[in-house]
Amino acid sequence: MVDGYLSIVLHAHLPYIKHDRTEKCFEERWLFEAISESYIPLLLKMEQLVMDGVDFRLTISLSPPLLAMLGDTDLMERYDEELERTIKLANAEKEREQDEAFTQLATAYSVQYRNIQQFMRRYHGNLLSAFKKMKELGKLELITSCATHGYLPLLKTEEAIRAQIEVGVRSFEQSFGWRPSGLWLPECGYTPGVDRIAKECGIDYVLVDEHTVKQATPTPCRGIYAPLETEYGVAAFARDPACANQVWSMQEGYPGDPDYREYYRDIGYDREWEYIRPYLHPSGIRLNTGIKYYRITGSGEKEVYNPSWAKEKAALHAGHFFDARIQQVKEAQWFDRKPLLVATYDAELFGHWWYEGPQFLDYLFRKFYYDQNTLQLITPSEYLQHYPKQDTGRLPLSSWGRNRYSEVWLEGSNAWLYRHLHQGEKRMIQLVERFWNDNNQEVQRMLRQAGRELLLAQSSDWAFIMENRTTVDYAIRRFKTHISHFHSLFEHLVAGKKAPRELSSWEKASPIFEDLDIRLFLPKRPYGNLPIMQTKAKLTVLMLSWEYPPKLIGGLARAVNELAEALVWQDYEVHVLTSSVAGYPAYECVNRVHVHRLSTLVPESRDFMDWAFSLNLAAVDYIRRRTDQGMVFDVIHCHDWIMSQAAIEMKHTYSLPLVATIHATEHGRHQGLHQYLHYKIHHQEKRLVEEANEVIVCSEYMKKEVRSLFSAGQNVHVIPNGITLQQPSTEAVPDYLTAALDKKMVFFIARMVREKGGWDLLHVIPRVISEVPDAHFVYAGKGPELDYLKAEAFSMGITHAVTFTGFITDSLRIKLLSHAACSVIPSLYEPFGIVALEAMASGTPVIVSDTGGLSEIVEHGVDGLTIYPGNVHSLEDQLIYLLQNPVEATRMAKTAKEKVEKAYRWDHI
């Protein structure tokens, strides 16, 4: 019987410290030491645990500056050179006339660094692929941090905070191919509102200090032994002080034990100058070489380090730590869930500062593996899957620094930074508002570099170094360099001057965030100095749709987008009012469609109906302001009920005709009206149909449904959705999907909700793979049912035959369709079925439910196969037939593609 869980989270971060080789800056050695002493030793221990069959869980946050440096081939070449020097030094120490104990230690160091070198070469100098491998094995959860580790509570504007978080998420995605679920807040610095921005950036959870949760309002009933969900739906995991103190504390922590290796006694300082000089940094500064011969001992004369004593002590401390955690969870028991302890540390503590740290973790993981009945290791994401519902509360400003607030980063030595940073934030917003859509390439280069310089100046490391009194001159120089470059770029831009002659050298000096999206600094507000169209097209159409690319919840966004773009190519002027998306501007013109994104007072994650009402208010207010500025519309086109209140209000205020497209109905989605919310939405749909001058539906099926449900008359017209024929995708398939490509892939893409039929498809898998052993099922998409589907697949024992991808890009969707043996759309309710058209257009054989619009698209046995909706046996039979008859499948797929190209192109519709 498991009593509770432990989540160990390591935060790996260094400031961006790449310099030109000619500068002879020794700060790059911070990175080299962290790789040799922490990152690779940890990875080597993980590899050994996997080889020994030991299951474990670990979470590591990799900050964007660290990701950039680990992915920099030039820096990794320099690291290899440094590693070679260290190996030569260890070999020289082996040959040196000295005490036998020193010689044995030197031999051990020689072997250790040679193993590290072999590890690097095994991964071709790419440590990120080693971390990725551990993630794919299910042992490691990888999360991100902010762009340059900016301390968020002391940033002034929401735009600066958003840029820090979203750039961090995008850097992670660029490095690994997926967006992270978790965010390590720099210095665990939380300030109210950060959770909203994090959620907008796709973050599910953050790590905070214990004080943050303990001081929440209302006081959490479980204290810090369970995550607390904020009002914006982000789970906050609080670090446990008992776990921290036993490892971290200078007074009572394990690393201070006399048997452990002394960090501060290194031969780089002990050896005579002429001997040690060839192995030191070209600057000629004495520094740590990594070769140390003494143990901590005490305040007196240091004694020689004994590795076997240290190893025994690491095992003893791992056992002590394990027993202490068991006692903790036994004292914190509830009826509805198991308590969670969150142990958070800087990754560099393990190996760099505490040489035996990786060995300690190795012993600890083995303790967990061999005693699985009382305490289990878990990642934060896994805990949220176990317990998706959390207590909620509002969190206060806090950090894990001294006295739990901002004292470390805002005191006498570093307070002067912030007037420059805050001015920089304000100026960056001004620049982006003015120049973000300027087509001049030089202007765009200057904007991106200004953004990089500001982000680098915001790094919390500079303030920390100044307060900590370490390499203060370096921190001051770095800050002043970045902020002065930023202000120089600002002045050149506003004065309309050409780029400063140093721009290329500045770009070369900071090759980080190469594709920085400067739109992230745009204010999120619903109106501003937007262009007013001066030319008159055939008609000016105002479309209202709550989702529009890049916001893709279901098929609505894509349908509206493709319709809008098809209309503008026929010389209509189209404006789309939609909801805001993190990182995208309030207004932009995309493929000649004018996209206006509206911010709301109510967050979407809190209450959807309240949010929808707030979105309608924002839309009405926005259009009032724009019409006051002279904008004129000819027709309103409202898609579904969510923005219907605004559409109806505008119809009457401006005496405009209203067209409504009903893409689906609440009655149809739920096979009836069963809850108060269903009736409420149904009433809004009915009013929209009644108010509309003309109603569009996408199938004969929907025409009958709308007429029946809403007593609609002859103004209901069937106009099917169209499809834009896609070019073949060049996107690389993620590693976790490559195995599926070699099999007969059954592709299912949908929003994970009950009516899409994902449950039925799941329950045919056992029979299908018994008849077709090389079949593999890929579920693409996200939604409220996703975690339940995963759990059901696990309980059925079919996880080897099914892969859940979550959200995928359009490009990857096209790539997977082109490789699929078939695409299955087993919907219980499907007004149209755009996914079927997309599969048919890709030349992929399809199996669809004989329901709704799908039955009008696919003719059984001619251009696809149809099944009885909700009938598992029907789905099994047709799927096995299609997979076992590839010639027949190819024939139907060819016919289907010809049908789509002839009848469902947007220019035809």
mmCIF file of C-alpha atoms in Angstrom, residues 561-860:
data_model
loop_
_atom_site.group_PDB
_atom_site.id
_atom_site.type_symbol
_atom_site.label_atom_id
_atom_site.label_comp_id
_atom_site.label_asym_id
_atom_site.label_seq_id
_atom_site.Cartn_x
_atom_site.Cartn_y
_atom_site.Cartn_z
ATOM 1 C CA ASN A 561 -9.969 30.776 -41.852
ATOM 2 C CA GLU A 562 -10.214 29.040 -45.212
ATOM 3 C CA LEU A 563 -13.578 30.649 -46.026
ATOM 4 C CA ALA A 564 -12.209 34.114 -45.163
ATOM 5 C CA GLU A 565 -9.112 33.644 -47.331
ATOM 6 C CA ALA A 566 -11.207 32.265 -50.217
ATOM 7 C CA LEU A 567 -13.455 35.340 -50.076
ATOM 8 C CA VAL A 568 -10.615 37.884 -50.132
ATOM 9 C CA TRP A 569 -9.241 36.285 -53.295
ATOM 10 C CA GLN A 570 -12.641 37.008 -54.867
ATOM 11 C CA ASP A 571 -12.155 40.689 -53.949
ATOM 12 C CA TYR A 572 -14.208 40.789 -50.740
ATOM 13 C CA GLU A 573 -12.786 42.619 -47.733
ATOM 14 C CA VAL A 574 -12.968 40.384 -44.677
ATOM 15 C CA HIS A 575 -12.450 41.338 -41.020
ATOM 16 C CA VAL A 576 -12.451 38.564 -38.408
ATOM 17 C CA LEU A 577 -13.212 39.358 -34.757
ATOM 18 C CA THR A 578 -11.873 36.615 -32.513
ATOM 19 C CA SER A 579 -10.404 36.009 -29.060
ATOM 20 C CA SER A 580 -6.840 36.899 -28.092
ATOM 21 C CA VAL A 581 -3.957 34.446 -28.333
ATOM 22 C CA ALA A 582 -0.801 34.672 -26.255
ATOM 23 C CA GLY A 583 2.087 36.051 -28.270
ATOM 24 C CA TYR A 584 -0.045 37.351 -31.151
ATOM 25 C CA PRO A 585 -0.905 41.018 -31.761
ATOM 26 C CA ALA A 586 -4.302 42.613 -31.236
ATOM 27 C CA TYR A 587 -4.430 43.298 -34.961
ATOM 28 C CA GLU A 588 -2.642 41.856 -37.964
ATOM 29 C CA CYS A 589 -3.374 41.302 -41.645
ATOM 30 C CA VAL A 590 -2.756 37.650 -42.549
ATOM 31 C CA ASN A 591 -3.077 36.586 -46.194
ATOM 32 C CA ARG A 592 -5.164 39.750 -46.783
ATOM 33 C CA VAL A 593 -7.620 38.868 -43.984
ATOM 34 C CA HIS A 594 -7.829 41.521 -41.236
ATOM 35 C CA VAL A 595 -7.653 39.685 -37.911
ATOM 36 C CA HIS A 596 -8.738 41.556 -34.759
ATOM 37 C CA ARG A 597 -8.032 39.719 -31.478
ATOM 38 C CA LEU A 598 -10.014 40.780 -28.428
ATOM 39 C CA SER A 599 -8.841 40.612 -24.824
ATOM 40 C CA THR A 600 -11.418 39.976 -22.098
ATOM 41 C CA LEU A 601 -11.756 40.957 -18.474
ATOM 42 C CA VAL A 602 -12.685 37.390 -17.532
ATOM 43 C CA PRO A 603 -10.076 34.635 -18.157
ATOM 44 C CA GLU A 604 -11.222 31.841 -20.451
ATOM 45 C CA SER A 605 -10.123 29.189 -17.952
ATOM 46 C CA ARG A 606 -12.373 30.427 -15.119
ATOM 47 C CA ASP A 607 -15.961 30.094 -16.383
ATOM 48 C CA PHE A 608 -16.603 29.616 -20.089
ATOM 49 C CA MET A 609 -20.046 31.253 -20.135
ATOM 50 C CA ASP A 610 -18.799 34.297 -18.225
ATOM 51 C CA TRP A 611 -15.808 34.492 -20.547
ATOM 52 C CA ALA A 612 -18.053 34.248 -23.633
ATOM 53 C CA PHE A 613 -20.216 37.096 -22.312
ATOM 54 C CA SER A 614 -17.086 39.171 -21.688
ATOM 55 C CA LEU A 615 -15.873 38.422 -25.236
ATOM 56 C CA ASN A 616 -19.187 39.678 -26.654
ATOM 57 C CA LEU A 617 -18.915 42.898 -24.638
ATOM 58 C CA ALA A 618 -15.368 43.414 -25.929
ATOM 59 C CA ALA A 619 -16.539 42.834 -29.521
ATOM 60 C CA VAL A 620 -19.381 45.369 -29.299
ATOM 61 C CA ASP A 621 -17.089 47.966 -27.695
ATOM 62 C CA TYR A 622 -14.388 47.363 -30.280
ATOM 63 C CA ILE A 623 -16.703 47.752 -33.284
ATOM 64 C CA ARG A 624 -18.218 50.906 -31.788
ATOM 65 C CA ARG A 625 -14.753 52.447 -31.574
ATOM 66 C CA ARG A 626 -13.796 51.336 -35.078
ATOM 67 C CA THR A 627 -16.996 52.655 -36.662
ATOM 68 C CA ASP A 628 -16.402 55.950 -34.849
ATOM 69 C CA GLN A 629 -13.064 56.037 -36.691
ATOM 70 C CA GLY A 630 -14.832 55.609 -40.028
ATOM 71 C CA MET A 631 -14.841 51.874 -40.690
ATOM 72 C CA VAL A 632 -17.957 50.615 -42.522
ATOM 73 C CA PHE A 633 -19.246 47.045 -42.832
ATOM 74 C CA ASP A 634 -21.847 45.641 -45.233
ATOM 75 C CA VAL A 635 -22.738 42.303 -43.649
ATOM 76 C CA ILE A 636 -22.169 40.422 -40.384
ATOM 77 C CA HIS A 637 -21.357 36.731 -40.533
ATOM 78 C CA CYS A 638 -21.537 34.970 -37.142
ATOM 79 C CA HIS A 639 -20.165 31.443 -36.715
ATOM 80 C CA ASP A 640 -22.011 29.482 -33.995
ATOM 81 C CA TRP A 641 -23.505 30.835 -30.767
ATOM 82 C CA ILE A 642 -20.518 31.995 -28.729
ATOM 83 C CA MET A 643 -20.360 35.483 -30.280
ATOM 84 C CA SER A 644 -24.064 35.650 -31.196
ATOM 85 C CA GLN A 645 -24.944 38.316 -28.605
ATOM 86 C CA ALA A 646 -22.473 40.717 -30.172
ATOM 87 C CA ALA A 647 -23.663 39.850 -33.695
ATOM 88 C CA ILE A 648 -27.300 40.521 -32.828
ATOM 89 C CA GLU A 649 -26.440 43.783 -31.060
ATOM 90 C CA MET A 650 -24.455 44.995 -34.076
ATOM 91 C CA LYS A 651 -27.239 43.984 -36.454
ATOM 92 C CA HIS A 652 -29.722 46.277 -34.729
ATOM 93 C CA THR A 653 -27.283 49.099 -33.886
ATOM 94 C CA TYR A 654 -25.940 49.479 -37.429
ATOM 95 C CA SER A 655 -28.935 48.104 -39.397
ATOM 96 C CA LEU A 656 -26.813 45.422 -41.028
ATOM 97 C CA PRO A 657 -27.914 42.069 -42.469
ATOM 98 C CA LEU A 658 -26.870 39.106 -40.315
ATOM 99 C CA VAL A 659 -25.784 35.740 -41.720
ATOM 100 C CA ALA A 660 -25.357 32.879 -39.245
ATOM 101 C CA THR A 661 -23.503 29.642 -39.894
ATOM 102 C CA ILE A 662 -24.520 26.854 -37.517
ATOM 103 C CA HIS A 663 -21.605 24.419 -37.522
ATOM 104 C CA ALA A 664 -23.062 22.178 -34.788
ATOM 105 C CA THR A 665 -25.798 22.264 -32.148
ATOM 106 C CA GLU A 666 -25.692 21.667 -28.426
ATOM 107 C CA HIS A 667 -28.551 19.157 -28.799
ATOM 108 C CA GLY A 668 -26.585 17.197 -31.353
ATOM 109 C CA ARG A 669 -23.315 17.251 -29.440
ATOM 110 C CA HIS A 670 -24.916 15.719 -26.336
ATOM 111 C CA GLN A 671 -27.627 13.651 -28.025
ATOM 112 C CA GLY A 672 -30.224 15.763 -26.254
ATOM 113 C CA LEU A 673 -30.369 18.494 -23.611
ATOM 114 C CA HIS A 674 -29.533 17.076 -20.192
ATOM 115 C CA GLN A 675 -28.204 19.959 -18.098
ATOM 116 C CA TYR A 676 -29.100 23.567 -17.418
ATOM 117 C CA LEU A 677 -26.015 24.667 -19.365
ATOM 118 C CA HIS A 678 -27.197 22.719 -22.417
ATOM 119 C CA TYR A 679 -30.564 24.518 -22.355
ATOM 120 C CA LYS A 680 -28.829 27.881 -21.924
ATOM 121 C CA ILE A 681 -26.640 27.356 -24.983
ATOM 122 C CA HIS A 682 -29.580 25.937 -26.945
ATOM 123 C CA HIS A 683 -31.551 29.124 -26.240
ATOM 124 C CA GLN A 684 -28.704 31.288 -27.605
ATOM 125 C CA GLU A 685 -28.492 29.117 -30.738
ATOM 126 C CA LYS A 686 -32.260 29.461 -31.240
ATOM 127 C CA ARG A 687 -32.141 33.244 -30.886
ATOM 128 C CA LEU A 688 -29.276 33.494 -33.383
ATOM 129 C CA VAL A 689 -31.213 31.460 -35.957
ATOM 130 C CA GLU A 690 -34.324 33.591 -35.379
ATOM 131 C CA GLU A 691 -32.405 36.879 -35.723
ATOM 132 C CA ALA A 692 -30.378 35.832 -38.787
ATOM 133 C CA ASN A 693 -31.540 37.032 -42.193
ATOM 134 C CA GLU A 694 -29.964 33.942 -43.724
ATOM 135 C CA VAL A 695 -28.698 30.733 -42.112
ATOM 136 C CA ILE A 696 -25.942 28.533 -43.550
ATOM 137 C CA VAL A 697 -25.414 24.876 -42.622
ATOM 138 C CA CYS A 698 -22.815 22.510 -44.025
ATOM 139 C CA SER A 699 -24.944 19.436 -44.808
ATOM 140 C CA GLU A 700 -28.491 18.276 -45.523
ATOM 141 C CA TYR A 701 -28.348 16.504 -42.181
ATOM 142 C CA MET A 702 -27.723 19.802 -40.406
ATOM 143 C CA LYS A 703 -30.450 21.520 -42.419
ATOM 144 C CA LYS A 704 -33.008 19.034 -41.088
ATOM 145 C CA GLU A 705 -31.620 19.381 -37.542
ATOM 146 C CA VAL A 706 -31.716 23.193 -37.537
ATOM 147 C CA ARG A 707 -35.212 23.315 -39.006
ATOM 148 C CA SER A 708 -36.457 20.766 -36.493
ATOM 149 C CA LEU A 709 -34.810 22.238 -33.388
ATOM 150 C CA PHE A 710 -35.373 25.939 -34.091
ATOM 151 C CA SER A 711 -38.486 25.935 -36.316
ATOM 152 C CA ALA A 712 -36.428 27.618 -39.014
ATOM 153 C CA GLY A 713 -37.983 28.379 -42.398
ATOM 154 C CA GLN A 714 -36.775 28.580 -45.954
ATOM 155 C CA ASN A 715 -33.797 30.808 -45.148
ATOM 156 C CA VAL A 716 -31.617 27.781 -44.243
ATOM 157 C CA HIS A 717 -29.106 27.023 -47.007
ATOM 158 C CA VAL A 718 -26.722 24.069 -47.393
ATOM 159 C CA ILE A 719 -23.208 25.211 -48.321
ATOM 160 C CA PRO A 720 -20.612 22.539 -47.504
ATOM 161 C CA ASN A 721 -17.268 23.407 -46.064
ATOM 162 C CA GLY A 722 -14.399 23.353 -48.485
ATOM 163 C CA ILE A 723 -10.809 22.312 -48.275
ATOM 164 C CA THR A 724 -7.539 23.872 -49.343
ATOM 165 C CA LEU A 725 -5.384 21.260 -51.037
ATOM 166 C CA GLN A 726 -2.183 21.037 -49.015
ATOM 167 C CA GLN A 727 1.340 20.669 -50.295
ATOM 168 C CA PRO A 728 3.310 17.646 -49.018
ATOM 169 C CA SER A 729 4.791 18.336 -45.600
ATOM 170 C CA THR A 730 8.545 18.492 -45.077
ATOM 171 C CA GLU A 731 8.238 18.517 -41.268
ATOM 172 C CA ALA A 732 10.321 15.886 -39.514
ATOM 173 C CA VAL A 733 8.323 13.312 -37.617
ATOM 174 C CA PRO A 734 9.117 13.327 -33.868
ATOM 175 C CA ASP A 735 11.191 10.378 -32.668
ATOM 176 C CA TYR A 736 8.351 8.976 -30.571
ATOM 177 C CA LEU A 737 6.270 8.511 -33.737
ATOM 178 C CA THR A 738 8.874 7.003 -36.050
ATOM 179 C CA ALA A 739 8.031 3.444 -34.957
ATOM 180 C CA ALA A 740 4.390 3.999 -35.926
ATOM 181 C CA LEU A 741 5.421 4.996 -39.467
ATOM 182 C CA ASP A 742 6.920 1.547 -40.043
ATOM 183 C CA LYS A 743 3.593 -0.113 -39.209
ATOM 184 C CA LYS A 744 0.061 0.004 -40.582
ATOM 185 C CA MET A 745 -0.862 3.259 -38.951
ATOM 186 C CA VAL A 746 -4.503 3.902 -38.082
ATOM 187 C CA PHE A 747 -4.838 7.661 -37.688
ATOM 188 C CA PHE A 748 -7.492 9.301 -35.519
ATOM 189 C CA ILE A 749 -7.474 13.089 -35.148
ATOM 190 C CA ALA A 750 -10.158 14.928 -33.224
ATOM 191 C CA ARG A 751 -10.900 16.958 -30.157
ATOM 192 C CA MET A 752 -10.923 14.352 -27.403
ATOM 193 C CA VAL A 753 -14.596 14.465 -26.466
ATOM 194 C CA ARG A 754 -17.119 11.658 -26.222
ATOM 195 C CA GLU A 755 -19.033 12.394 -29.433
ATOM 196 C CA LYS A 756 -15.909 11.958 -31.613
ATOM 197 C CA GLY A 757 -15.905 8.190 -31.019
ATOM 198 C CA GLY A 758 -12.422 7.802 -29.562
ATOM 199 C CA TRP A 759 -13.699 5.362 -26.938
ATOM 200 C CA ASP A 760 -15.208 3.059 -29.576
ATOM 201 C CA LEU A 761 -11.979 3.053 -31.543
ATOM 202 C CA LEU A 762 -9.992 2.230 -28.411
ATOM 203 C CA HIS A 763 -12.079 -0.865 -27.759
ATOM 204 C CA VAL A 764 -11.511 -2.343 -31.216
ATOM 205 C CA ILE A 765 -7.728 -2.320 -30.838
ATOM 206 C CA PRO A 766 -7.370 -5.749 -29.129
ATOM 207 C CA ARG A 767 -9.193 -7.583 -31.922
ATOM 208 C CA VAL A 768 -7.574 -5.553 -34.713
ATOM 209 C CA ILE A 769 -4.014 -6.207 -33.551
ATOM 210 C CA SER A 770 -4.816 -9.910 -33.097
ATOM 211 C CA GLU A 771 -5.829 -10.013 -36.784
ATOM 212 C CA VAL A 772 -3.330 -7.415 -38.029
ATOM 213 C CA PRO A 773 -0.301 -7.610 -35.669
ATOM 214 C CA ASP A 774 1.571 -4.748 -37.327
ATOM 215 C CA ALA A 775 -1.273 -2.254 -36.855
ATOM 216 C CA HIS A 776 -0.566 0.789 -34.693
ATOM 217 C CA PHE A 777 -3.065 3.454 -33.646
ATOM 218 C CA VAL A 778 -2.199 7.149 -33.385
ATOM 219 C CA TYR A 779 -4.550 9.483 -31.478
ATOM 220 C CA ALA A 780 -3.884 13.143 -32.328
ATOM 221 C CA GLY A 781 -5.554 16.037 -30.537
ATOM 222 C CA LYS A 782 -6.358 17.148 -27.046
ATOM 223 C CA GLY A 783 -9.503 17.696 -25.010
ATOM 224 C CA PRO A 784 -11.180 16.870 -21.692
ATOM 225 C CA GLU A 785 -11.319 13.117 -22.390
ATOM 226 C CA LEU A 786 -7.626 12.700 -23.273
ATOM 227 C CA ASP A 787 -6.366 11.622 -19.852
ATOM 228 C CA TYR A 788 -9.273 9.205 -19.443
ATOM 229 C CA LEU A 789 -8.516 7.635 -22.829
ATOM 230 C CA LYS A 790 -4.878 7.195 -21.830
ATOM 231 C CA ALA A 791 -5.908 5.586 -18.549
ATOM 232 C CA GLU A 792 -8.313 3.257 -20.357
ATOM 233 C CA ALA A 793 -5.582 2.216 -22.819
ATOM 234 C CA PHE A 794 -3.312 1.453 -19.875
ATOM 235 C CA SER A 795 -5.964 -0.614 -18.084
ATOM 236 C CA MET A 796 -6.657 -2.539 -21.318
ATOM 237 C CA GLY A 797 -2.946 -3.363 -21.695
ATOM 238 C CA ILE A 798 -2.709 -1.881 -25.212
ATOM 239 C CA THR A 799 -0.303 1.012 -24.680
ATOM 240 C CA HIS A 800 2.219 -0.716 -26.963
ATOM 241 C CA ALA A 801 -0.260 -0.418 -29.840
ATOM 242 C CA VAL A 802 -1.444 3.163 -29.402
ATOM 243 C CA THR A 803 0.331 6.524 -29.270
ATOM 244 C CA PHE A 804 -1.291 9.695 -27.932
ATOM 245 C CA THR A 805 0.358 12.769 -29.450
ATOM 246 C CA GLY A 806 -1.719 15.562 -27.948
ATOM 247 C CA PHE A 807 -1.969 18.679 -30.108
ATOM 248 C CA ILE A 808 -0.092 18.491 -33.414
ATOM 249 C CA THR A 809 0.693 21.134 -36.027
ATOM 250 C CA ASP A 810 -1.040 21.255 -39.407
ATOM 251 C CA SER A 811 2.243 20.306 -41.038
ATOM 252 C CA LEU A 812 2.628 17.196 -38.875
ATOM 253 C CA ARG A 813 -1.031 16.297 -39.477
ATOM 254 C CA ILE A 814 -0.405 16.342 -43.231
ATOM 255 C CA LYS A 815 2.756 14.272 -42.787
ATOM 256 C CA LEU A 816 1.001 11.612 -40.683
ATOM 257 C CA LEU A 817 -1.969 11.413 -43.053
ATOM 258 C CA SER A 818 0.393 10.756 -45.933
ATOM 259 C CA HIS A 819 1.882 7.783 -44.029
ATOM 260 C CA ALA A 820 -1.347 6.379 -42.584
ATOM 261 C CA ALA A 821 -2.838 3.087 -43.768
ATOM 262 C CA CYS A 822 -6.219 4.641 -43.034
ATOM 263 C CA SER A 823 -7.914 7.501 -41.231
ATOM 264 C CA VAL A 824 -10.844 6.666 -38.960
ATOM 265 C CA ILE A 825 -13.657 9.096 -38.076
ATOM 266 C CA PRO A 826 -16.007 7.057 -35.823
ATOM 267 C CA SER A 827 -18.045 10.061 -34.658
ATOM 268 C CA LEU A 828 -21.373 9.667 -32.911
ATOM 269 C CA TYR A 829 -22.301 13.186 -34.082
ATOM 270 C CA GLU A 830 -20.605 14.990 -36.963
ATOM 271 C CA PRO A 831 -22.444 17.864 -38.687
ATOM 272 C CA PHE A 832 -19.975 17.868 -41.573
ATOM 273 C CA GLY A 833 -16.645 16.079 -41.163
ATOM 274 C CA ILE A 834 -13.822 18.267 -42.443
ATOM 275 C CA VAL A 835 -11.319 15.708 -41.124
ATOM 276 C CA ALA A 836 -12.691 13.185 -43.606
ATOM 277 C CA LEU A 837 -12.125 15.622 -46.481
ATOM 278 C CA GLU A 838 -8.556 16.310 -45.277
ATOM 279 C CA ALA A 839 -7.788 12.596 -45.231
ATOM 280 C CA MET A 840 -9.377 12.051 -48.647
ATOM 281 C CA ALA A 841 -7.437 14.993 -50.096
ATOM 282 C CA SER A 842 -4.227 13.404 -48.784
ATOM 283 C CA GLY A 843 -4.968 10.147 -50.595
ATOM 284 C CA THR A 844 -5.576 8.326 -47.319
ATOM 285 C CA PRO A 845 -8.254 5.589 -47.170
ATOM 286 C CA VAL A 846 -11.082 6.545 -44.794
ATOM 287 C CA ILE A 847 -13.562 4.809 -42.526
ATOM 288 C CA VAL A 848 -16.360 7.059 -41.265
ATOM 289 C CA SER A 849 -19.551 6.772 -39.253
ATOM 290 C CA ASP A 850 -22.706 6.685 -41.340
ATOM 291 C CA THR A 851 -24.070 9.759 -39.605
ATOM 292 C CA GLY A 852 -24.520 13.471 -40.161
ATOM 293 C CA GLY A 853 -22.468 15.120 -42.852
ATOM 294 C CA LEU A 854 -20.069 12.187 -43.052
ATOM 295 C CA SER A 855 -22.719 10.062 -44.749
ATOM 296 C CA GLU A 856 -23.031 12.733 -47.454
ATOM 297 C CA ILE A 857 -19.269 12.862 -48.074
ATOM 298 C CA VAL A 858 -18.337 9.157 -48.201
ATOM 299 C CA GLU A 859 -20.101 6.542 -50.354
ATOM 300 C CA HIS A 860 -19.561 3.082 -48.883
#
